[in-house]
Amino acid sequence: MTNISLLGDDCLRVNIEERENRHSVADHLRATDDWSEIVVGKHDITVQYEPYRTSPNDALLRLEKQLAQYSPLQKSPGTIFKIPVSLSDNDAPDLLRVAQYLEIASTALWDQLASLTLTIDMLGFTPGFAYMTGLPEAWEIERLESPRQSVPAGSIGIITGQCGLYALEGPGGWPIIGRALVPLFNRDASDSPLLYGANDRIRFLPKEREND
Amino acid sequence: MIEVIGAGAQMTLQGAALSGYRHLGFPASGAADPLSMALANHLVGQKATQTALEITYGNASIRFSVPTQFAVVGASADLLLDKETTQANTTITADANSVLTIGPTQAGARLYVAVNGTLQANHYLNTHSTYLPAKLGGHKGRRLEQGDKIGFKTSESVPHKVLSEDITFVYGNSFALRATDGPDLRIADRDMMYGESFQVSRRASRMGVGLSGNYPLSQTAKTLPSSAVFPGTLQAPSEGEGFLLLADAQTTGGYPHLLQVNRSDRHLLGQLKPGDRVQFLHRTPEQAANDLIEKQRLFAQYMADFRL
């Protein structure tokens, strides 16, 4: 795990292939309070330091030392959140179309999705957006041709290999097939504003589909 | 109260940048040019990150309902207080019901109007800045419009100040930004990236600015697994022009990260406007750190709480 590089003038990046390791290493680094930002990517962790306090070389040595101190035994399993979901036409504008494309009924799509435990791979793209893995491999779904300027908070998006949770309203380029019925974001909870974190797991509980 | 008579292209309330939330997908937000905002706040005796008005491309006007000390710092523009010409970079006292009129910006893109007091703004996480895409913070989470009234509580009068010349910026139409190699810049392409004169395209917002010019062919139209990006990140072109990230840009990205504008010059990103030319000056991380310490020291003489 010693593949560390300087990134720009105030960051360091370390490559970590294994997802569980990435998140628990990030937690371990967060506990040191030495880094102003710690962001997990698909294959790496990037940390930001303050160059007027720490030289690039000192930052690199410090990160090396902290990574060496990390022990996989500290790994804690993510929490499982069960999220009730609305499938109304308003809340799931692309559900029928996606189901048609997959050549299954929309009820079958959600039956299958609800039976899965999805894992949050990383957060990014937009505030609170969670990229989740665990979808059936056979499902090949494309992004929208024109992304929406604004999708409602709680929207659930889906593309090949990834399910996305839009915790806040904002732009969205993935087909929307449902919407969480509980708030995922609390703007006043500065300590933990999101219901979930990276490496947590999600199970969806679709409510009876009601016609609007 | 401060009434918006004309909002111009984009007027928002901005304050401190967020820190420590990028892992949840929250961008820094805050002033696109935090240095200009800090200097304006300094002139009215406020802390560097006190909520202020960020005004893009000028053509705006506001009315002060009560006598107010204010200051304007940033892009150059003609300023009128009622019918009289007034100055940027100094503490001005407005009478009750007077109107500040800001002409179109001449060089630079954004100017900041700071007031001696507290502007009412929504709060989220640990800031009062505005994050428009998710309607958070600032004035009801949105840009200000004609007719808006911003609640305002004045503070005790502060002594009149003028910005010393050594901390007064005069912008032009071309910028030289100190930068360090990004993780996806190949050695063979370095000369090209640091030698090129890029031009800011019409795609310009708080998310970032498009930069057209010659890019290494090996890095165009490529996507990589998502990694962290930051304000100052220059991403390789996906549609013929590179994208230079600003305060509201997303926190992760999959385009090649070619250059990273250094902390010492990141405040200049908020002054880039379409048509401006941009060149990057190469610095190693060690050189960049020294640049930052030196520049920080210059401002620390006047603003103890400001960090570039």
Short mmCIF file of C-alpha atoms in Angstrom, two decimals:
data_model
loop_
_atom_site.label_atom_id
_atom_site.label_comp_id
_atom_site.label_asym_id
_atom_site.label_seq_id
_atom_site.Cartn_x
_atom_site.Cartn_y
_atom_site.Cartn_z
CA MET A 1 0.00 0.00 0.00
CA THR A 2 2.94 2.36 -0.50
CA ASN A 3 1.90 3.82 -3.82
CA ILE A 4 1.65 7.43 -2.61
CA SER A 5 2.14 10.41 -4.88
CA LEU A 6 2.07 14.17 -4.46
CA LEU A 7 -0.95 15.66 -6.17
CA GLY A 8 -0.78 19.33 -7.02
CA ASP A 9 0.56 21.55 -4.27
CA ASP A 10 -1.66 20.57 -1.38
CA CYS A 11 -2.74 16.94 -1.79
CA LEU A 12 -1.46 13.38 -1.69
CA ARG A 13 -2.98 10.36 -3.40
CA VAL A 14 -2.61 6.71 -2.47
CA ASN A 15 -3.83 3.83 -4.64
CA ILE A 16 -5.89 1.21 -2.84
CA GLU A 17 -7.66 -1.35 -4.97
CA GLU A 18 -9.83 -3.12 -2.42
CA ARG A 19 -13.02 -1.17 -1.60
CA GLU A 20 -13.41 -2.24 2.02
CA ASN A 21 -9.82 -1.35 2.69
CA ARG A 22 -10.26 2.07 1.07
CA HIS A 23 -13.09 3.05 3.37
CA SER A 24 -11.64 1.75 6.59
CA VAL A 25 -8.25 3.28 5.74
CA ALA A 26 -10.08 6.58 5.13
CA ASP A 27 -11.77 6.24 8.55
CA HIS A 28 -8.39 5.53 10.13
CA LEU A 29 -6.89 8.64 8.48
CA ARG A 30 -9.90 10.75 9.49
CA ALA A 31 -9.31 9.81 13.13
CA THR A 32 -5.83 11.38 13.02
CA ASP A 33 -7.33 14.85 12.42
CA ASP A 34 -4.26 15.71 10.31
CA TRP A 35 -5.95 16.15 6.95
CA SER A 36 -8.38 18.89 5.88
CA GLU A 37 -10.05 16.62 3.35
CA ILE A 38 -10.05 12.86 2.82
CA VAL A 39 -11.84 11.80 -0.36
CA VAL A 40 -12.22 8.20 -1.49
CA GLY A 41 -12.27 7.55 -5.25
CA LYS A 42 -12.89 4.40 -7.22
CA HIS A 43 -9.37 3.10 -6.70
CA ASP A 44 -7.70 5.59 -4.40
CA ILE A 45 -7.80 7.98 -1.46
CA THR A 46 -6.84 11.63 -1.81
CA VAL A 47 -5.94 13.69 1.26
CA GLN A 48 -5.45 17.43 1.49
CA TYR A 49 -2.91 19.10 3.80
CA GLU A 50 -2.20 22.74 4.57
CA PRO A 51 1.06 23.73 2.79
CA TYR A 52 1.68 26.72 5.07
CA ARG A 53 1.80 24.33 8.03
CA THR A 54 3.30 21.18 6.52
CA SER A 55 5.84 20.83 3.72
CA PRO A 56 4.96 18.42 0.90
CA ASN A 57 7.69 16.05 2.00
CA ASP A 58 6.60 16.07 5.64
CA ALA A 59 3.02 15.45 4.55
CA LEU A 60 4.14 12.48 2.49
CA LEU A 61 6.14 11.00 5.36
CA ARG A 62 3.25 11.52 7.76
CA LEU A 63 0.82 9.78 5.42
CA GLU A 64 3.23 6.88 4.91
CA LYS A 65 3.55 6.48 8.66
CA GLN A 66 -0.22 6.57 9.21
CA LEU A 67 -0.83 4.03 6.47
CA ALA A 68 1.81 1.74 7.96
CA GLN A 69 -0.02 1.96 11.29
CA TYR A 70 -3.29 0.89 9.72
CA SER A 71 -4.33 -2.62 10.54
CA PRO A 72 -7.06 -4.45 8.57
CA LEU A 73 -8.38 -5.79 11.86
CA GLN A 74 -9.80 -2.29 12.51
CA LYS A 75 -12.28 -2.81 9.67
CA SER A 76 -15.85 -2.38 10.84
CA PRO A 77 -18.74 -3.56 8.66
CA GLY A 78 -20.94 -0.83 7.25
CA THR A 79 -24.43 -0.24 8.62
CA ILE A 80 -27.44 -1.54 6.69
CA PHE A 81 -30.15 1.06 6.10
CA LYS A 82 -33.64 0.07 5.04
CA ILE A 83 -35.14 2.85 2.98
CA PRO A 84 -38.86 2.97 2.08
CA VAL A 85 -39.35 3.95 -1.53
CA SER A 86 -42.18 5.51 -3.53
CA LEU A 87 -42.75 4.21 -7.06
CA SER A 88 -45.44 6.69 -8.06
CA ASP A 89 -45.31 8.10 -11.59
CA ASN A 90 -44.06 11.42 -10.23
CA ASP A 91 -41.36 9.80 -8.15
CA ALA A 92 -40.30 7.18 -10.68
CA PRO A 93 -40.57 8.96 -14.05
CA ASP A 94 -38.31 6.52 -15.92
CA LEU A 95 -39.37 3.25 -14.28
CA LEU A 96 -41.69 1.99 -17.02
CA ARG A 97 -39.26 2.86 -19.77
CA VAL A 98 -36.30 1.17 -18.04
CA ALA A 99 -38.36 -1.94 -17.28
CA GLN A 100 -39.52 -2.08 -20.92
CA TYR A 101 -35.94 -1.78 -22.08
CA LEU A 102 -34.90 -4.64 -19.81
CA GLU A 103 -37.92 -6.58 -21.10
CA ILE A 104 -39.34 -7.19 -17.65
CA ALA A 105 -42.39 -5.85 -15.82
CA SER A 106 -41.72 -2.86 -13.58
CA THR A 107 -43.00 -4.90 -10.62
CA ALA A 108 -40.43 -7.57 -11.48
CA LEU A 109 -37.71 -4.93 -11.64
CA TRP A 110 -38.52 -3.71 -8.17
CA ASP A 111 -39.07 -7.21 -6.79
CA GLN A 112 -35.54 -8.01 -7.80
CA LEU A 113 -34.06 -4.68 -6.64
CA ALA A 114 -35.77 -4.95 -3.25
CA SER A 115 -34.27 -8.40 -2.71
CA LEU A 116 -30.72 -7.08 -3.02
CA THR A 117 -28.43 -5.45 -0.50
CA LEU A 118 -26.59 -2.67 -2.30
CA THR A 119 -23.24 -1.34 -1.09
CA ILE A 120 -22.21 2.31 -1.21
CA ASP A 121 -18.99 2.36 -3.18
CA MET A 122 -18.30 6.05 -2.82
CA LEU A 123 -19.91 9.48 -2.48
CA GLY A 124 -19.31 12.21 -4.98
CA PHE A 125 -20.42 13.95 -8.18
CA THR A 126 -22.90 16.07 -6.23
CA PRO A 127 -23.52 16.57 -2.48
CA GLY A 128 -24.72 13.39 -0.82
CA PHE A 129 -24.81 11.39 -4.05
CA ALA A 130 -24.09 7.73 -3.31
CA TYR A 131 -22.80 5.33 -5.95
CA MET A 132 -23.98 1.82 -5.07
CA THR A 133 -22.89 -1.56 -6.41
CA GLY A 134 -24.67 -4.90 -6.29
CA LEU A 135 -27.05 -4.72 -9.25
CA PRO A 136 -27.74 -7.75 -11.45
CA GLU A 137 -24.99 -7.95 -14.05
CA ALA A 138 -27.48 -8.54 -16.83
CA TRP A 139 -29.07 -5.11 -16.40
CA GLU A 140 -27.64 -2.79 -19.03
CA ILE A 141 -29.13 0.67 -18.68
CA GLU A 142 -27.88 3.85 -20.32
CA ARG A 143 -27.65 7.36 -18.93
CA LEU A 144 -30.36 9.82 -20.00
CA GLU A 145 -29.68 11.48 -23.33
CA SER A 146 -30.34 14.86 -21.75
CA PRO A 147 -29.57 15.08 -18.05
CA ARG A 148 -32.24 16.72 -15.91
CA GLN A 149 -31.37 20.15 -14.46
CA SER A 150 -32.99 19.14 -11.21
CA VAL A 151 -34.15 15.84 -9.74
CA PRO A 152 -36.00 15.77 -6.40
CA ALA A 153 -34.09 14.96 -3.23
CA GLY A 154 -34.26 11.22 -2.50
CA SER A 155 -34.43 10.17 -6.15
CA ILE A 156 -33.02 6.77 -7.04
CA GLY A 157 -31.13 6.54 -10.32
CA ILE A 158 -29.86 3.49 -12.13
CA ILE A 159 -27.40 2.69 -14.91
CA THR A 160 -25.38 -0.37 -15.87
CA GLY A 161 -23.70 -1.72 -12.77
CA GLN A 162 -24.57 1.22 -10.53
CA CYS A 163 -27.50 2.47 -8.52
CA GLY A 164 -27.39 6.10 -7.38
CA LEU A 165 -29.03 7.91 -4.48
CA TYR A 166 -29.57 11.64 -4.95
CA ALA A 167 -29.69 12.74 -1.31
CA LEU A 168 -30.22 16.38 -2.29
CA GLU A 169 -31.99 17.91 -5.23
CA GLY A 170 -29.69 18.83 -8.03
CA PRO A 171 -28.77 17.84 -11.59
CA GLY A 172 -29.16 14.19 -12.51
CA GLY A 173 -28.16 12.28 -15.61
CA TRP A 174 -29.37 8.77 -14.65
CA PRO A 175 -32.88 7.36 -15.25
CA ILE A 176 -34.98 7.76 -12.08
CA ILE A 177 -36.91 4.68 -10.96
CA GLY A 178 -38.08 5.62 -7.47
CA ARG A 179 -37.72 8.03 -4.60
CA ALA A 180 -36.82 7.59 -0.94
CA LEU A 181 -39.67 8.39 1.44
CA VAL A 182 -37.35 9.43 4.27
CA PRO A 183 -35.05 12.43 4.32
CA LEU A 184 -31.48 11.47 3.50
CA PHE A 185 -29.95 14.83 4.37
CA ASN A 186 -30.17 17.17 7.35
CA ARG A 187 -28.58 20.56 6.57
CA ASP A 188 -28.27 21.49 10.24
CA ALA A 189 -26.52 18.30 11.38
CA SER A 190 -23.00 19.52 10.69
CA ASP A 191 -21.46 16.44 12.31
CA SER A 192 -23.22 13.89 10.14
CA PRO A 193 -25.59 15.51 7.67
CA LEU A 194 -26.22 12.37 5.62
CA LEU A 195 -28.16 9.30 6.70
CA TYR A 196 -25.49 7.03 5.22
CA GLY A 197 -21.75 7.01 4.58
CA ALA A 198 -19.36 5.29 2.23
CA ASN A 199 -19.29 1.51 2.62
CA ASP A 200 -22.72 1.42 4.27
CA ARG A 201 -25.33 -0.86 2.73
CA ILE A 202 -28.85 -0.10 1.54
CA ARG A 203 -31.99 -2.17 1.18
CA PHE A 204 -34.98 -0.61 -0.53
CA LEU A 205 -38.54 -1.21 0.67
CA PRO A 206 -40.88 -0.26 -2.17
CA LYS A 207 -44.32 0.90 -1.07
CA GLU A 208 -47.45 -0.16 -2.97
CA ARG A 209 -47.51 1.61 -6.27
CA GLU A 210 -50.33 4.18 -6.13
CA ASN A 211 -51.58 5.96 -9.21
CA ASP A 212 -51.41 9.73 -8.90
CA MET B 1 -32.18 46.08 5.23
CA ILE B 2 -30.50 46.04 1.84
CA GLU B 3 -32.75 46.06 -1.18
CA VAL B 4 -31.72 44.64 -4.53
CA ILE B 5 -32.63 47.09 -7.27
CA GLY B 6 -30.73 45.27 -10.00
CA ALA B 7 -29.07 41.90 -9.53
CA GLY B 8 -26.89 41.80 -12.63
CA ALA B 9 -25.84 38.46 -14.10
CA GLN B 10 -25.57 36.66 -10.78
CA MET B 11 -25.69 38.03 -7.26
CA THR B 12 -25.43 35.69 -4.29
CA LEU B 13 -24.58 35.84 -0.61
CA GLN B 14 -21.27 34.14 0.07
CA GLY B 15 -19.19 33.52 3.14
CA ALA B 16 -16.80 30.85 4.28
CA ALA B 17 -15.85 27.90 2.10
CA LEU B 18 -16.85 24.51 3.46
CA SER B 19 -13.98 22.43 4.73
CA GLY B 20 -14.06 18.74 5.57
CA TYR B 21 -17.19 17.73 3.63
CA ARG B 22 -15.82 16.80 0.21
CA HIS B 23 -16.02 13.11 1.10
CA LEU B 24 -19.79 13.55 1.27
CA GLY B 25 -19.83 15.21 -2.13
CA PHE B 26 -20.08 18.81 -0.88
CA PRO B 27 -17.97 21.29 -2.87
CA ALA B 28 -16.14 24.14 -1.16
CA SER B 29 -18.63 26.82 -2.31
CA GLY B 30 -18.04 30.22 -0.70
CA ALA B 31 -16.63 33.19 -2.61
CA ALA B 32 -15.24 32.35 -6.03
CA ASP B 33 -12.51 34.90 -5.20
CA PRO B 34 -12.12 34.59 -1.43
CA LEU B 35 -9.25 37.07 -1.32
CA SER B 36 -11.30 39.96 -2.72
CA MET B 37 -14.12 39.12 -0.34
CA ALA B 38 -11.70 39.05 2.62
CA LEU B 39 -10.21 42.42 1.66
CA ALA B 40 -13.68 43.96 1.36
CA ASN B 41 -14.56 42.57 4.79
CA HIS B 42 -11.30 43.88 6.20
CA LEU B 43 -12.20 47.40 5.07
CA VAL B 44 -15.39 47.28 7.12
CA GLY B 45 -13.88 45.66 10.20
CA GLN B 46 -15.41 42.24 9.61
CA LYS B 47 -13.78 38.80 9.69
CA ALA B 48 -12.44 37.49 6.37
CA THR B 49 -15.37 35.12 5.80
CA GLN B 50 -18.22 37.38 6.93
CA THR B 51 -21.23 37.03 4.61
CA ALA B 52 -20.95 39.48 1.72
CA LEU B 53 -22.50 40.04 -1.71
CA GLU B 54 -20.79 38.36 -4.65
CA ILE B 55 -21.68 40.23 -7.85
CA THR B 56 -20.80 38.77 -11.26
CA TYR B 57 -20.05 41.00 -14.26
CA GLY B 58 -21.44 44.08 -12.44
CA ASN B 59 -24.50 45.93 -13.81
CA ALA B 60 -26.12 45.80 -10.39
CA SER B 61 -27.46 48.17 -7.81
CA ILE B 62 -28.51 48.00 -4.16
CA ARG B 63 -30.18 50.37 -1.73
CA PHE B 64 -29.09 50.75 1.89
CA SER B 65 -32.10 51.42 4.08
CA VAL B 66 -29.97 52.72 6.98
CA PRO B 67 -26.59 54.50 7.16
CA THR B 68 -24.09 51.76 6.27
CA GLN B 69 -20.36 51.46 6.02
CA PHE B 70 -19.48 49.34 2.99
CA ALA B 71 -16.55 48.48 0.74
CA VAL B 72 -16.20 47.14 -2.80
CA VAL B 73 -13.23 44.99 -3.85
CA GLY B 74 -12.64 42.87 -6.93
CA ALA B 75 -13.21 43.36 -10.64
CA SER B 76 -12.96 46.98 -11.79
CA ALA B 77 -16.22 48.79 -12.52
CA ASP B 78 -17.57 52.33 -12.34
CA LEU B 79 -19.23 52.92 -8.96
CA LEU B 80 -21.83 55.53 -8.09
CA LEU B 81 -23.30 56.26 -4.68
CA ASP B 82 -26.51 58.02 -5.61
CA LYS B 83 -25.21 60.39 -8.31
CA GLU B 84 -21.64 60.71 -7.04
CA THR B 85 -18.70 58.65 -8.24
CA THR B 86 -17.33 56.47 -5.47
CA GLN B 87 -14.29 54.26 -5.02
CA ALA B 88 -13.46 50.62 -4.58
CA ASN B 89 -10.81 49.45 -2.14
CA THR B 90 -11.78 51.82 0.64
CA THR B 91 -14.35 52.19 3.43
CA ILE B 92 -17.35 54.24 2.27
CA THR B 93 -20.28 55.46 4.36
CA ALA B 94 -23.67 55.38 2.68
CA ASP B 95 -26.53 57.53 3.97
CA ALA B 96 -29.91 56.00 4.68
CA ASN B 97 -31.75 55.19 1.43
CA SER B 98 -28.73 55.78 -0.75
CA VAL B 99 -28.18 53.58 -3.80
CA LEU B 100 -24.92 52.00 -4.86
CA THR B 101 -24.80 51.51 -8.62
CA ILE B 102 -22.17 49.23 -10.11
CA GLY B 103 -21.43 49.50 -13.81
CA PRO B 104 -20.38 46.61 -16.04
CA THR B 105 -17.09 45.01 -15.00
CA GLN B 106 -14.17 46.12 -17.16
CA ALA B 107 -11.52 43.60 -16.16
CA GLY B 108 -12.00 40.67 -13.82
CA ALA B 109 -15.36 38.94 -13.37
CA ARG B 110 -16.57 39.34 -9.80
CA LEU B 111 -16.68 42.03 -7.19
CA TYR B 112 -17.60 41.83 -3.53
CA VAL B 113 -19.64 44.28 -1.50
CA ALA B 114 -19.00 43.87 2.21
CA VAL B 115 -20.94 45.76 4.87
CA ASN B 116 -20.19 46.64 8.46
CA GLY B 117 -22.69 44.31 10.05
CA THR B 118 -24.42 40.97 9.59
CA LEU B 119 -26.38 40.08 6.47
CA GLN B 120 -29.16 37.60 7.07
CA ALA B 121 -28.42 34.32 5.31
CA ASN B 122 -29.52 30.70 5.57
CA HIS B 123 -27.10 28.30 7.17
CA TYR B 124 -26.11 24.78 6.11
CA LEU B 125 -23.41 22.52 7.57
CA ASN B 126 -20.93 25.16 8.75
CA THR B 127 -21.45 28.04 6.34
CA HIS B 128 -23.83 30.77 5.18
CA SER B 129 -22.58 30.58 1.59
CA THR B 130 -24.98 29.79 -1.26
CA TYR B 131 -24.84 26.44 -3.04
CA LEU B 132 -27.27 27.03 -5.91
CA PRO B 133 -27.69 23.49 -7.35
CA ALA B 134 -29.14 22.19 -4.09
CA LYS B 135 -30.71 25.50 -2.99
CA LEU B 136 -28.68 25.63 0.21
CA GLY B 137 -27.59 28.59 2.27
CA GLY B 138 -27.44 32.25 1.30
CA HIS B 139 -30.67 34.08 0.47
CA LYS B 140 -33.22 31.24 0.44
CA GLY B 141 -30.67 29.09 -1.41
CA ARG B 142 -31.03 31.09 -4.63
CA ARG B 143 -29.52 33.97 -6.52
CA LEU B 144 -30.78 37.42 -5.55
CA GLU B 145 -33.40 39.09 -7.72
CA GLN B 146 -34.73 42.60 -8.21
CA GLY B 147 -36.95 43.47 -5.25
CA ASP B 148 -35.29 41.12 -2.78
CA LYS B 149 -34.75 42.55 0.68
CA ILE B 150 -31.81 41.20 2.67
CA GLY B 151 -32.10 41.51 6.45
CA PHE B 152 -29.19 43.43 7.86
CA LYS B 153 -27.99 44.29 11.33
CA THR B 154 -25.42 47.10 11.51
CA SER B 155 -22.41 47.00 13.82
CA GLU B 156 -20.59 49.79 15.58
CA SER B 157 -18.75 52.17 13.27
CA VAL B 158 -15.22 51.23 12.28
CA PRO B 159 -12.35 53.52 11.29
CA HIS B 160 -12.04 54.41 7.64
CA LYS B 161 -9.41 52.34 5.78
CA VAL B 162 -7.84 52.31 2.34
CA LEU B 163 -6.26 49.16 0.91
CA SER B 164 -2.52 49.49 0.79
CA GLU B 165 -1.06 49.27 -2.72
CA ASP B 166 0.79 46.05 -2.01
CA ILE B 167 -2.49 44.21 -1.50
CA THR B 168 -4.53 45.88 -4.20
CA PHE B 169 -5.05 43.79 -7.33
CA VAL B 170 -5.62 45.26 -10.74
CA TYR B 171 -6.87 42.69 -13.21
CA GLY B 172 -6.31 42.61 -16.94
CA ASN B 173 -7.52 40.27 -19.63
CA SER B 174 -4.75 37.73 -19.28
CA PHE B 175 -3.75 35.66 -16.30
CA ALA B 176 -0.64 33.69 -15.41
CA LEU B 177 -1.58 31.03 -12.88
CA ARG B 178 1.00 29.08 -10.94
CA ALA B 179 0.26 25.37 -11.22
CA THR B 180 1.69 21.96 -10.49
CA ASP B 181 1.49 18.81 -12.63
CA GLY B 182 -1.74 16.87 -12.25
CA PRO B 183 -1.69 13.08 -11.72
CA ASP B 184 -2.58 12.41 -15.37
CA LEU B 185 -0.06 14.71 -17.03
CA ARG B 186 2.55 12.81 -19.01
CA ILE B 187 6.13 14.09 -18.95
CA ALA B 188 6.10 14.34 -22.74
CA ASP B 189 3.14 16.74 -22.60
CA ARG B 190 4.44 19.10 -19.94
CA ASP B 191 6.07 21.61 -22.27
CA MET B 192 2.88 21.79 -24.28
CA MET B 193 0.63 22.48 -21.28
CA TYR B 194 2.90 25.11 -19.73
CA GLY B 195 3.66 26.76 -23.06
CA GLU B 196 0.12 27.10 -24.33
CA SER B 197 -1.94 30.27 -24.11
CA PHE B 198 -5.51 29.12 -23.39
CA GLN B 199 -8.65 31.18 -23.77
CA VAL B 200 -11.63 31.20 -21.43
CA SER B 201 -14.69 30.08 -23.38
CA ARG B 202 -18.30 31.20 -22.92
CA ARG B 203 -18.84 28.25 -20.59
CA ALA B 204 -18.10 30.09 -17.33
CA SER B 205 -19.84 29.80 -13.97
CA ARG B 206 -19.16 29.12 -10.30
CA MET B 207 -18.67 25.47 -11.32
CA GLY B 208 -15.74 26.32 -13.53
CA VAL B 209 -14.58 27.79 -16.81
CA GLY B 210 -13.97 26.18 -20.18
CA LEU B 211 -10.46 26.71 -21.53
CA SER B 212 -9.95 26.30 -25.25
CA GLY B 213 -6.53 25.68 -26.73
CA ASN B 214 -4.22 22.85 -27.71
CA TYR B 215 -4.27 19.88 -25.43
CA PRO B 216 -2.18 16.69 -25.61
CA LEU B 217 -4.02 14.37 -28.00
CA SER B 218 -3.29 11.40 -25.77
CA GLN B 219 -5.54 12.84 -23.08
CA THR B 220 -8.59 14.03 -24.91
CA ALA B 221 -12.00 12.33 -24.79
CA LYS B 222 -10.81 9.86 -22.19
CA THR B 223 -12.52 8.73 -19.03
CA LEU B 224 -10.79 7.25 -16.02
CA PRO B 225 -12.16 5.77 -12.76
CA SER B 226 -13.45 8.62 -10.61
CA SER B 227 -11.02 10.31 -8.24
CA ALA B 228 -11.10 13.43 -6.08
CA VAL B 229 -10.85 16.80 -7.82
CA PHE B 230 -10.60 20.29 -6.33
CA PRO B 231 -11.05 23.94 -7.27
CA GLY B 232 -8.07 24.65 -9.52
CA THR B 233 -8.15 21.24 -11.20
CA LEU B 234 -7.78 21.46 -14.98
CA GLN B 235 -9.53 18.52 -16.62
CA ALA B 236 -8.72 17.34 -20.15
CA PRO B 237 -11.23 18.13 -22.84
CA SER B 238 -14.31 16.06 -23.31
CA GLU B 239 -15.78 18.34 -25.95
CA GLY B 240 -12.87 20.23 -27.42
CA GLU B 241 -12.14 22.39 -24.42
CA GLY B 242 -10.64 21.68 -21.02
CA PHE B 243 -12.50 22.58 -17.84
CA LEU B 244 -10.93 24.48 -14.97
CA LEU B 245 -12.85 23.86 -11.75
CA LEU B 246 -14.08 26.60 -9.42
CA ALA B 247 -15.72 26.68 -5.98
CA ASP B 248 -19.00 24.89 -6.81
CA ALA B 249 -17.49 22.14 -8.99
CA GLN B 250 -18.20 18.50 -8.22
CA THR B 251 -15.89 16.72 -5.82
CA THR B 252 -14.98 13.69 -7.94
CA GLY B 253 -14.40 13.31 -11.65
CA GLY B 254 -13.36 10.87 -14.31
CA TYR B 255 -11.63 13.13 -16.83
CA PRO B 256 -7.82 13.27 -16.93
CA HIS B 257 -6.52 15.71 -14.33
CA LEU B 258 -3.75 17.55 -16.15
CA LEU B 259 -2.82 20.49 -13.92
CA GLN B 260 -3.62 21.76 -10.46
CA VAL B 261 -3.64 25.54 -9.96
CA ASN B 262 -1.72 26.28 -6.78
CA ARG B 263 -3.33 27.45 -3.56
CA SER B 264 -1.44 30.76 -3.85
CA ASP B 265 -3.24 31.68 -7.08
CA ARG B 266 -6.61 29.95 -6.70
CA HIS B 267 -8.33 33.20 -5.72
CA LEU B 268 -7.69 34.42 -9.28
CA LEU B 269 -9.99 31.70 -10.67
CA GLY B 270 -12.96 33.78 -9.54
CA GLN B 271 -11.87 36.64 -11.81
CA LEU B 272 -11.68 34.69 -15.08
CA LYS B 273 -14.23 35.68 -17.68
CA PRO B 274 -14.94 34.60 -21.29
CA GLY B 275 -12.25 35.83 -23.67
CA ASP B 276 -9.49 36.13 -21.07
CA ARG B 277 -6.21 34.39 -21.85
CA VAL B 278 -4.71 31.99 -19.34
CA GLN B 279 -1.22 30.63 -19.13
CA PHE B 280 0.10 28.25 -16.51
CA LEU B 281 3.46 28.71 -14.79
CA HIS B 282 5.03 25.50 -13.61
CA ARG B 283 5.88 25.15 -9.91
CA THR B 284 7.03 22.06 -8.03
CA PRO B 285 5.10 21.30 -4.83
CA GLU B 286 8.02 22.68 -2.81
CA GLN B 287 8.14 25.91 -4.81
CA ALA B 288 4.35 26.19 -4.55
CA ALA B 289 4.52 25.84 -0.77
CA ASN B 290 7.08 28.64 -0.57
CA ASP B 291 4.95 30.83 -2.85
CA LEU B 292 1.98 30.25 -0.57
CA ILE B 293 3.85 31.03 2.62
CA GLU B 294 5.23 34.24 1.13
CA LYS B 295 1.87 35.40 -0.19
CA GLN B 296 0.12 34.42 3.02
CA ARG B 297 2.65 36.47 4.98
CA LEU B 298 1.88 39.54 2.89
CA PHE B 299 -1.84 39.39 3.72
CA ALA B 300 -1.34 38.34 7.33
CA GLN B 301 0.05 41.82 7.96
CA TYR B 302 -3.47 43.15 7.41
CA MET B 303 -5.83 40.22 8.01
CA ALA B 304 -4.81 37.85 10.78
CA ASP B 305 -7.65 35.41 10.10
CA PHE B 306 -7.36 35.05 6.33
CA ARG B 307 -6.04 31.87 4.71
CA LEU B 308 -5.44 31.57 0.99
#
